[in-house]
Every structure is written in C-alpha cells, then in structure tokens.
C-alpha cells in the first residue's frame, strides 16, 4: 500500500499535467519535420513528452539517418521550432487551464503542502505567466535550471531542494514515462496521469488532478488521528 503519510510536497510536471500544449508542440515539430523532409505524425510527437528540446531534435533526426547536420545547425533548427511554438502560445489565456486544476492547487496549498513545477521545458515561466498559474507554486524549476533532462532526476531533485523538502517526502505528478522514471530515480513517490496511466513505474494512477485532494485529504485525516 502506498504510504502518503510522509508526503509534504508535491511536484507537478507542466505540459500534460497542469495543462496541455501538445497540439502546439506537434504543429511546431511537424512544420520543422516537413521542412527537413522527415515523416512525422502525432504518434511520433508522443515520444517527445518530457524530453528536452535538443534531445527531441536528435529523435527527429534519427528518422532520417542520411541527413547530417552540424551541432550549430541542430541548435538553429531547434530554436526555429521553439519560435514557432512560442508564437502559437501567444494566444493562450488563464481560461486555458481547467478550473479543476486551479481548485486542486488552491486546496493543496491551503492544507500546507509545498508545491512546485518540475519541467524540462524552457518555456515554463512564459506559460505559467500567460495562464496566471505562476503564483500557485512555492518553486518553479525548468529546462533553464538543469543540464540533464528527464529521465534524469535533476529537475525534481532541484525542485525538492528549492522547496526545502527531502526527496522521500515528495510526490511527483507525471504524464510521461521519462518523468516517472526520473521520480523513481530521485527517490520520490511517482503518480501517473494521462498517457502514463498504468505504467509499471507508477505507485498510483489517477484520472484527474481533482483526485489529489481526496488522496491527500486522507493523509491529513490520518495525521490528525481522525
């Protein structure tokens, strides 16, 4: 049985957990793939979940082995993809975030849990600000703060440090296998949502974030002896 009693901090992946910009990522990568004459579909895009931009670039290029690019060219193309992605993000607003997400964060914070975002994306700050989520967290750690992307646990370890909470007292909410692997490697409690539901790496799978208020409410009840 999963022991939630020790958890005092919850770290959330951003894309696919708090909101979804998958359609924008797909559109941007698809445009680049077409330019490079590389076949790319939505199934291919799923493999990019939780993976850094440059690692995604390598995955894309692996589909056309004869195409040889210099490191500078790879960076330039990856930057071009990100510029397309950010231009698409300009239209998002606070309404882009489900009310269930906001209410869950509010309740968990009210109950005294330390909350953080742990994302491989370098656009996290921009997205959180556009959607008015930036004030919901005690710490935000993203691709700008790390040198190794998931499945390396660096982003979650740094988030735990920023929260001042030891890893064994942190739960991680993830929608990608790479993120769950990072949570496990970091010694944290992995909870799966979305595409990651049912993964053997998850200690628990949930249908929606709203379930967290029930799960961690039971934890608070046990703590209070009720």
CSV table of C-alpha atoms in Angstrom, one decimal:
chain,number,residue,atom,x,y,z
A,1,UNK,CA,0.0,0.0,0.0
A,2,UNK,CA,1.3,3.5,-0.9
A,3,UNK,CA,2.2,5.5,2.2
A,4,UNK,CA,1.1,9.0,1.6
A,5,UNK,CA,1.6,10.0,5.3
A,6,UNK,CA,5.2,11.1,4.7
A,7,UNK,CA,4.4,13.4,1.7
A,8,UNK,CA,4.6,17.1,2.5
A,9,UNK,CA,5.5,18.4,-1.0
A,10,UNK,CA,4.0,17.8,-4.5
A,11,UNK,CA,5.9,18.4,-7.7
A,12,UNK,CA,4.0,18.8,-10.9
A,13,UNK,CA,5.1,18.3,-14.5
A,14,UNK,CA,3.7,21.2,-16.6
A,15,UNK,CA,2.6,20.1,-20.0
A,16,UNK,CA,0.1,17.3,-20.0
A,17,UNK,CA,-0.5,17.6,-16.2
A,18,UNK,CA,-1.4,21.2,-15.4
A,19,UNK,CA,-2.4,22.0,-19.0
A,20,UNK,CA,-1.8,20.7,-22.4
A,21,UNK,CA,0.0,22.4,-25.3
A,22,UNK,CA,0.6,19.2,-27.2
A,23,UNK,CA,-1.2,20.5,-30.2
A,24,UNK,CA,1.2,23.4,-30.4
A,25,UNK,CA,4.3,21.3,-29.9
A,26,UNK,CA,3.0,18.9,-32.6
A,27,UNK,CA,2.3,21.8,-35.0
A,28,UNK,CA,5.8,23.3,-34.5
A,29,UNK,CA,7.7,20.0,-34.8
A,30,UNK,CA,5.6,18.9,-37.8
A,31,UNK,CA,6.4,22.2,-39.6
A,32,UNK,CA,10.1,21.6,-39.0
A,33,UNK,CA,9.9,17.9,-40.0
A,34,UNK,CA,8.2,18.9,-43.2
A,35,UNK,CA,11.0,21.5,-43.9
A,36,UNK,CA,13.6,18.8,-43.3
A,37,UNK,CA,11.6,16.2,-45.3
A,38,UNK,CA,11.2,13.9,-42.3
A,39,UNK,CA,8.0,11.9,-41.8
A,40,UNK,CA,6.3,12.9,-38.5
A,41,UNK,CA,3.0,12.1,-37.0
A,42,UNK,CA,1.1,12.6,-33.8
A,43,UNK,CA,2.3,9.2,-32.5
A,44,UNK,CA,5.9,10.4,-33.0
A,45,UNK,CA,5.1,13.5,-31.0
A,46,UNK,CA,4.1,11.4,-28.0
A,47,UNK,CA,7.7,10.1,-27.7
A,48,UNK,CA,8.8,13.8,-27.2
A,49,UNK,CA,6.8,14.1,-23.9
A,50,UNK,CA,9.1,15.1,-21.0
A,51,UNK,CA,12.2,15.2,-23.3
A,52,UNK,CA,14.4,18.2,-23.7
A,53,UNK,CA,14.3,20.3,-26.9
A,54,UNK,CA,17.7,19.2,-28.1
A,55,UNK,CA,17.0,15.5,-27.3
A,56,UNK,CA,13.8,15.8,-29.3
A,57,UNK,CA,15.8,17.2,-32.1
A,58,UNK,CA,18.0,14.1,-32.1
A,59,UNK,CA,14.9,11.9,-32.0
A,60,UNK,CA,13.6,13.7,-35.1
A,61,UNK,CA,16.9,13.5,-37.0
A,62,UNK,CA,17.1,9.7,-36.2
A,63,UNK,CA,14.2,9.3,-38.6
A,64,UNK,CA,16.4,10.4,-41.5
A,65,UNK,CA,19.8,9.0,-40.8
A,66,UNK,CA,21.3,10.2,-44.1
A,67,UNK,CA,20.7,13.8,-43.1
A,68,UNK,CA,23.9,15.1,-41.4
A,69,UNK,CA,23.7,18.4,-39.5
A,70,UNK,CA,26.4,20.2,-37.5
A,71,UNK,CA,25.7,21.0,-33.9
A,72,UNK,CA,25.2,24.7,-34.8
A,73,UNK,CA,22.6,23.7,-37.4
A,74,UNK,CA,20.8,21.5,-34.9
A,75,UNK,CA,20.6,24.3,-32.4
A,76,UNK,CA,19.4,26.7,-35.1
A,77,UNK,CA,16.6,24.3,-36.2
A,78,UNK,CA,15.6,23.6,-32.6
A,79,UNK,CA,15.4,27.3,-32.0
A,80,UNK,CA,13.3,27.8,-35.0
A,81,UNK,CA,10.9,25.2,-33.7
A,82,UNK,CA,10.7,26.9,-30.4
A,83,UNK,CA,10.0,30.3,-32.0
A,84,UNK,CA,7.1,28.7,-33.9
A,85,UNK,CA,5.8,27.1,-30.7
A,86,UNK,CA,6.0,30.3,-28.7
A,87,UNK,CA,4.2,32.2,-31.4
A,88,UNK,CA,1.4,29.7,-31.1
A,89,UNK,CA,1.4,30.1,-27.3
A,90,UNK,CA,0.8,33.8,-27.6
A,91,UNK,CA,-2.9,33.1,-27.8
A,92,UNK,CA,-3.3,31.2,-24.6
A,93,UNK,CA,-5.0,32.8,-21.6
A,94,UNK,CA,-6.0,31.8,-18.0
A,95,UNK,CA,-9.1,30.2,-19.5
A,96,UNK,CA,-6.7,27.6,-21.0
A,97,UNK,CA,-6.4,26.0,-17.5
A,98,UNK,CA,-9.2,23.8,-16.2
A,99,UNK,CA,-11.0,25.0,-13.1
A,100,UNK,CA,-10.3,21.6,-11.5
A,101,UNK,CA,-6.6,22.3,-11.7
A,102,UNK,CA,-6.8,25.7,-10.1
A,103,UNK,CA,-9.1,24.4,-7.3
A,104,UNK,CA,-6.8,21.4,-6.7
A,105,UNK,CA,-3.7,23.6,-6.3
A,106,UNK,CA,-5.6,26.0,-4.1
A,107,UNK,CA,-6.8,23.3,-1.7
A,108,UNK,CA,-3.5,21.5,-1.5
A,109,UNK,CA,-1.7,24.8,-0.8
A,110,UNK,CA,-4.3,25.7,1.8
A,111,UNK,CA,-3.6,22.3,3.5
A,112,UNK,CA,0.0,23.2,3.9
A,113,UNK,CA,1.6,21.2,1.1
A,114,UNK,CA,4.6,22.7,-0.6
A,115,UNK,CA,4.0,22.9,-4.4
A,116,UNK,CA,6.5,23.1,-7.3
A,117,UNK,CA,6.6,22.8,-11.0
A,118,UNK,CA,9.4,20.5,-12.3
A,119,UNK,CA,9.5,20.7,-16.1
A,120,UNK,CA,12.1,20.0,-18.8
A,121,UNK,CA,10.6,22.9,-20.9
A,122,UNK,CA,12.5,26.2,-21.1
A,123,UNK,CA,9.1,27.9,-21.7
A,124,UNK,CA,7.6,27.1,-18.3
A,125,UNK,CA,7.8,30.6,-16.9
A,126,UNK,CA,6.2,32.1,-20.0
A,127,UNK,CA,3.4,29.6,-20.0
A,128,UNK,CA,2.7,29.9,-16.3
A,129,UNK,CA,2.6,33.7,-16.5
A,130,UNK,CA,0.2,33.6,-19.6
A,131,UNK,CA,-2.1,31.3,-17.8
A,132,UNK,CA,-1.9,33.0,-14.4
A,133,UNK,CA,-0.6,29.9,-12.7
A,134,UNK,CA,2.8,31.4,-11.7
A,135,UNK,CA,1.5,32.5,-8.2
A,136,UNK,CA,0.3,29.0,-7.4
A,137,UNK,CA,3.7,27.5,-6.6
A,138,UNK,CA,6.4,27.8,-4.0
A,139,UNK,CA,9.1,26.9,-6.6
A,140,UNK,CA,9.5,26.6,-10.3
A,141,UNK,CA,12.3,24.6,-11.8
A,142,UNK,CA,12.5,24.0,-15.6
A,143,UNK,CA,14.8,23.5,-18.5
A,144,UNK,CA,16.6,26.7,-17.8
A,145,UNK,CA,17.8,25.4,-14.5
A,146,UNK,CA,19.1,22.0,-15.4
A,147,UNK,CA,21.8,20.4,-17.6
A,148,UNK,CA,20.2,16.9,-17.8
A,149,UNK,CA,16.6,16.3,-18.9
A,150,UNK,CA,14.3,13.5,-17.8
A,151,UNK,CA,14.6,10.6,-17.2
A,152,UNK,CA,17.5,12.1,-15.2
A,153,UNK,CA,16.0,13.2,-11.8
A,154,UNK,CA,17.9,16.5,-11.8
A,155,UNK,CA,14.8,18.7,-12.3
A,156,UNK,CA,12.9,17.0,-9.5
A,157,UNK,CA,15.8,16.9,-7.1
A,158,UNK,CA,16.3,20.7,-7.7
A,159,UNK,CA,12.6,21.3,-7.1
A,160,UNK,CA,12.7,19.4,-3.8
A,161,UNK,CA,15.8,21.5,-2.8
A,162,UNK,CA,14.0,24.7,-3.7
A,163,UNK,CA,11.1,23.6,-1.6
A,164,UNK,CA,13.3,22.7,1.3
A,165,UNK,CA,11.8,19.2,1.4
A,166,UNK,CA,13.8,15.9,1.3
A,167,UNK,CA,13.1,13.7,-1.8
A,168,UNK,CA,11.5,10.9,0.2
A,169,UNK,CA,8.7,13.4,1.3
A,170,UNK,CA,7.9,14.5,-2.3
A,171,UNK,CA,5.2,13.1,-4.6
A,172,UNK,CA,5.6,13.7,-8.4
A,173,UNK,CA,2.7,14.0,-10.8
A,174,UNK,CA,3.7,13.0,-14.3
A,175,UNK,CA,2.1,12.1,-17.6
A,176,UNK,CA,5.3,10.7,-19.3
A,177,UNK,CA,7.3,7.5,-18.7
A,178,UNK,CA,10.5,9.5,-18.7
A,179,UNK,CA,9.1,11.7,-15.9
A,180,UNK,CA,8.0,8.7,-13.8
A,181,UNK,CA,11.5,7.2,-14.3
A,182,UNK,CA,13.0,10.5,-13.1
A,183,UNK,CA,10.8,10.5,-10.0
A,184,UNK,CA,11.7,6.9,-9.1
A,185,UNK,CA,15.4,7.6,-9.6
A,186,UNK,CA,15.1,10.7,-7.4
A,187,UNK,CA,13.6,8.6,-4.6
A,188,UNK,CA,10.1,10.3,-4.8
A,189,UNK,CA,6.6,8.9,-4.9
A,190,UNK,CA,5.6,8.7,-8.6
A,191,UNK,CA,1.9,9.3,-9.5
A,192,UNK,CA,0.8,8.9,-13.1
A,193,UNK,CA,-1.8,10.8,-15.1
A,194,UNK,CA,-2.8,11.0,-18.7
A,195,UNK,CA,-0.7,8.9,-21.1
A,196,UNK,CA,1.4,7.5,-18.3
A,197,UNK,CA,-1.6,5.9,-16.5
A,198,UNK,CA,-1.0,2.2,-15.8
A,199,UNK,CA,2.8,2.5,-16.1
A,200,UNK,CA,4.7,-0.1,-14.0
A,201,UNK,CA,6.8,2.8,-12.7
A,202,UNK,CA,3.8,4.5,-11.1
A,203,UNK,CA,2.8,3.8,-7.5
A,204,UNK,CA,-0.6,5.2,-8.3
A,205,UNK,CA,-2.6,6.3,-11.4
A,206,UNK,CA,-5.2,9.0,-11.4
A,207,UNK,CA,-7.8,10.1,-13.9
A,208,UNK,CA,-7.7,13.8,-13.0
A,209,UNK,CA,-5.9,16.2,-10.6
A,210,UNK,CA,-9.0,16.6,-8.5
A,211,UNK,CA,-8.4,13.1,-7.1
A,212,UNK,CA,-5.3,14.5,-5.3
A,213,UNK,CA,-7.5,16.5,-2.9
A,214,UNK,CA,-9.1,13.2,-1.8
A,215,UNK,CA,-5.9,11.2,-1.6
A,216,UNK,CA,-4.1,13.8,0.4
A,217,UNK,CA,-7.2,14.6,2.5
A,218,UNK,CA,-7.0,11.1,3.7
A,219,UNK,CA,-3.4,11.7,4.5
A,220,UNK,CA,-4.3,14.7,6.6
A,221,UNK,CA,-7.1,12.8,8.4
A,222,UNK,CA,-4.6,10.1,9.3
A,223,UNK,CA,-2.1,12.6,10.5
A,224,UNK,CA,-4.7,14.3,12.7
A,225,UNK,CA,-5.9,11.0,14.1
A,226,UNK,CA,-9.4,11.1,12.6
